[in-house]
Amino acid sequence: MKVSIDQTKCVACGSCVAICPEVFEMKDDGTVDVKAELKGKDIPTELESKAREAHDMCPATAIVIEE
Ligand code: SF4
């Protein structure tokens, strides 16, 4: 399962970082993105449910999940 953030939609609310800090991070410039080491890669299986929760809770539907 791969995860990405549509930067044209993200409002940098920080919800995904609070729910799943293993996958999402707040950058120094205030934007939120998938951690560099996980970008474009399959995330660890044990993080999938938390990443899905972050996806479901995102107020801007900015989190994209690819199975
Ligand atoms: S929850 Fe959605 S809108 Fe909020 S920081 Fe994460 S991706 Fe952006």
PDB file of C-alpha atoms and ligand atoms in Angstrom:
ATOM      1  CA  MET A   1       0.000   0.000   0.000  1.00  0.00           C
ATOM      2  CA  LYS A   2       1.413   3.362  -1.073  1.00  0.00           C
ATOM      3  CA  VAL A   3       0.388   6.689   0.444  1.00  0.00           C
ATOM      4  CA  SER A   4       0.740  10.205  -0.913  1.00  0.00           C
ATOM      5  CA  ILE A   5      -0.667  13.663  -0.227  1.00  0.00           C
ATOM      6  CA  ASP A   6      -2.264  15.851  -2.884  1.00  0.00           C
ATOM      7  CA  GLN A   7      -0.559  19.145  -2.056  1.00  0.00           C
ATOM      8  CA  THR A   8      -3.185  21.078  -4.010  1.00  0.00           C
ATOM      9  CA  LYS A   9      -5.794  19.917  -1.468  1.00  0.00           C
ATOM     10  CA  CYS A  10      -3.882  19.642   1.830  1.00  0.00           C
ATOM     11  CA  VAL A  11      -4.634  22.426   4.302  1.00  0.00           C
ATOM     12  CA  ALA A  12      -1.799  21.399   6.666  1.00  0.00           C
ATOM     13  CA  CYS A  13      -4.176  20.793   9.579  1.00  0.00           C
ATOM     14  CA  GLY A  14      -1.813  18.218  11.071  1.00  0.00           C
ATOM     15  CA  SER A  15      -4.498  15.601  11.699  1.00  0.00           C
ATOM     16  CA  CYS A  16      -2.682  12.881   9.759  1.00  0.00           C
ATOM     17  CA  VAL A  17       0.558  13.629  11.612  1.00  0.00           C
ATOM     18  CA  ALA A  18      -1.268  13.288  14.939  1.00  0.00           C
ATOM     19  CA  ILE A  19      -2.891   9.992  13.908  1.00  0.00           C
ATOM     20  CA  CYS A  20       0.073   8.379  12.147  1.00  0.00           C
ATOM     21  CA  PRO A  21       3.387  10.153  12.773  1.00  0.00           C
ATOM     22  CA  GLU A  22       5.237   7.094  11.464  1.00  0.00           C
ATOM     23  CA  VAL A  23       4.066   7.952   7.930  1.00  0.00           C
ATOM     24  CA  PHE A  24       3.227  11.679   7.875  1.00  0.00           C
ATOM     25  CA  GLU A  25       5.303  14.629   8.978  1.00  0.00           C
ATOM     26  CA  MET A  26       5.076  18.398   9.260  1.00  0.00           C
ATOM     27  CA  LYS A  27       7.911  20.012   7.302  1.00  0.00           C
ATOM     28  CA  ASP A  28       9.898  23.044   8.379  1.00  0.00           C
ATOM     29  CA  ASP A  29       7.992  25.162   5.859  1.00  0.00           C
ATOM     30  CA  GLY A  30       4.658  24.242   7.467  1.00  0.00           C
ATOM     31  CA  THR A  31       3.517  21.827   4.781  1.00  0.00           C
ATOM     32  CA  VAL A  32       2.660  18.216   5.567  1.00  0.00           C
ATOM     33  CA  ASP A  33       3.883  15.289   3.513  1.00  0.00           C
ATOM     34  CA  VAL A  34       4.646  11.598   3.596  1.00  0.00           C
ATOM     35  CA  LYS A  35       8.044  11.016   5.170  1.00  0.00           C
ATOM     36  CA  ALA A  36      10.795  11.091   2.568  1.00  0.00           C
ATOM     37  CA  GLU A  37      11.870   7.509   3.229  1.00  0.00           C
ATOM     38  CA  LEU A  38       8.328   6.243   2.544  1.00  0.00           C
ATOM     39  CA  LYS A  39       7.510   8.338  -0.522  1.00  0.00           C
ATOM     40  CA  GLY A  40       6.557   6.187  -3.477  1.00  0.00           C
ATOM     41  CA  LYS A  41       7.162   3.025  -1.480  1.00  0.00           C
ATOM     42  CA  ASP A  42       4.962   0.423   0.133  1.00  0.00           C
ATOM     43  CA  ILE A  43       4.549   1.381   3.759  1.00  0.00           C
ATOM     44  CA  PRO A  44       5.112  -1.288   6.421  1.00  0.00           C
ATOM     45  CA  THR A  45       2.076  -3.547   6.792  1.00  0.00           C
ATOM     46  CA  GLU A  46       1.691  -2.739  10.481  1.00  0.00           C
ATOM     47  CA  LEU A  47       1.150   0.944   9.638  1.00  0.00           C
ATOM     48  CA  GLU A  48      -1.569   0.392   7.052  1.00  0.00           C
ATOM     49  CA  SER A  49      -4.549   0.631   9.423  1.00  0.00           C
ATOM     50  CA  LYS A  50      -3.284   3.881  10.965  1.00  0.00           C
ATOM     51  CA  ALA A  51      -2.597   5.326   7.520  1.00  0.00           C
ATOM     52  CA  ARG A  52      -6.128   4.380   6.462  1.00  0.00           C
ATOM     53  CA  GLU A  53      -7.500   6.060   9.570  1.00  0.00           C
ATOM     54  CA  ALA A  54      -5.553   9.214   8.700  1.00  0.00           C
ATOM     55  CA  HIS A  55      -6.966   9.004   5.173  1.00  0.00           C
ATOM     56  CA  ASP A  56     -10.522   8.657   6.496  1.00  0.00           C
ATOM     57  CA  MET A  57     -10.086  11.573   8.927  1.00  0.00           C
ATOM     58  CA  CYS A  58      -8.453  14.025   6.512  1.00  0.00           C
ATOM     59  CA  PRO A  59     -10.818  17.017   6.271  1.00  0.00           C
ATOM     60  CA  ALA A  60      -9.570  17.887   2.793  1.00  0.00           C
ATOM     61  CA  THR A  61      -9.602  14.370   1.281  1.00  0.00           C
ATOM     62  CA  ALA A  62      -5.999  15.046   0.364  1.00  0.00           C
ATOM     63  CA  ILE A  63      -4.538  11.650   1.259  1.00  0.00           C
ATOM     64  CA  VAL A  64      -4.273   9.269  -1.681  1.00  0.00           C
ATOM     65  CA  ILE A  65      -3.966   5.537  -1.051  1.00  0.00           C
ATOM     66  CA  GLU A  66      -2.830   3.117  -3.748  1.00  0.00           C
ATOM     67  CA  GLU A  67      -3.312  -0.554  -3.009  1.00  0.00           C
TER      68      GLU A  67
HETATM   69  S1  SF4 B   1      -5.059  15.498   7.471  1.00  0.00           S
HETATM   70 FE1  SF4 B   1      -5.222  16.034   5.292  1.00  0.00          FE
HETATM   71  S2  SF4 B   1      -5.371  18.260   5.222  1.00  0.00           S
HETATM   72 FE2  SF4 B   1      -4.629  17.695   7.260  1.00  0.00          FE
HETATM   73  S3  SF4 B   1      -2.385  17.799   7.083  1.00  0.00           S
HETATM   74 FE3  SF4 B   1      -2.968  15.684   6.657  1.00  0.00          FE
HETATM   75  S4  SF4 B   1      -3.213  15.574   4.407  1.00  0.00           S
HETATM   76 FE4  SF4 B   1      -3.215  17.730   4.985  1.00  0.00          FE
END
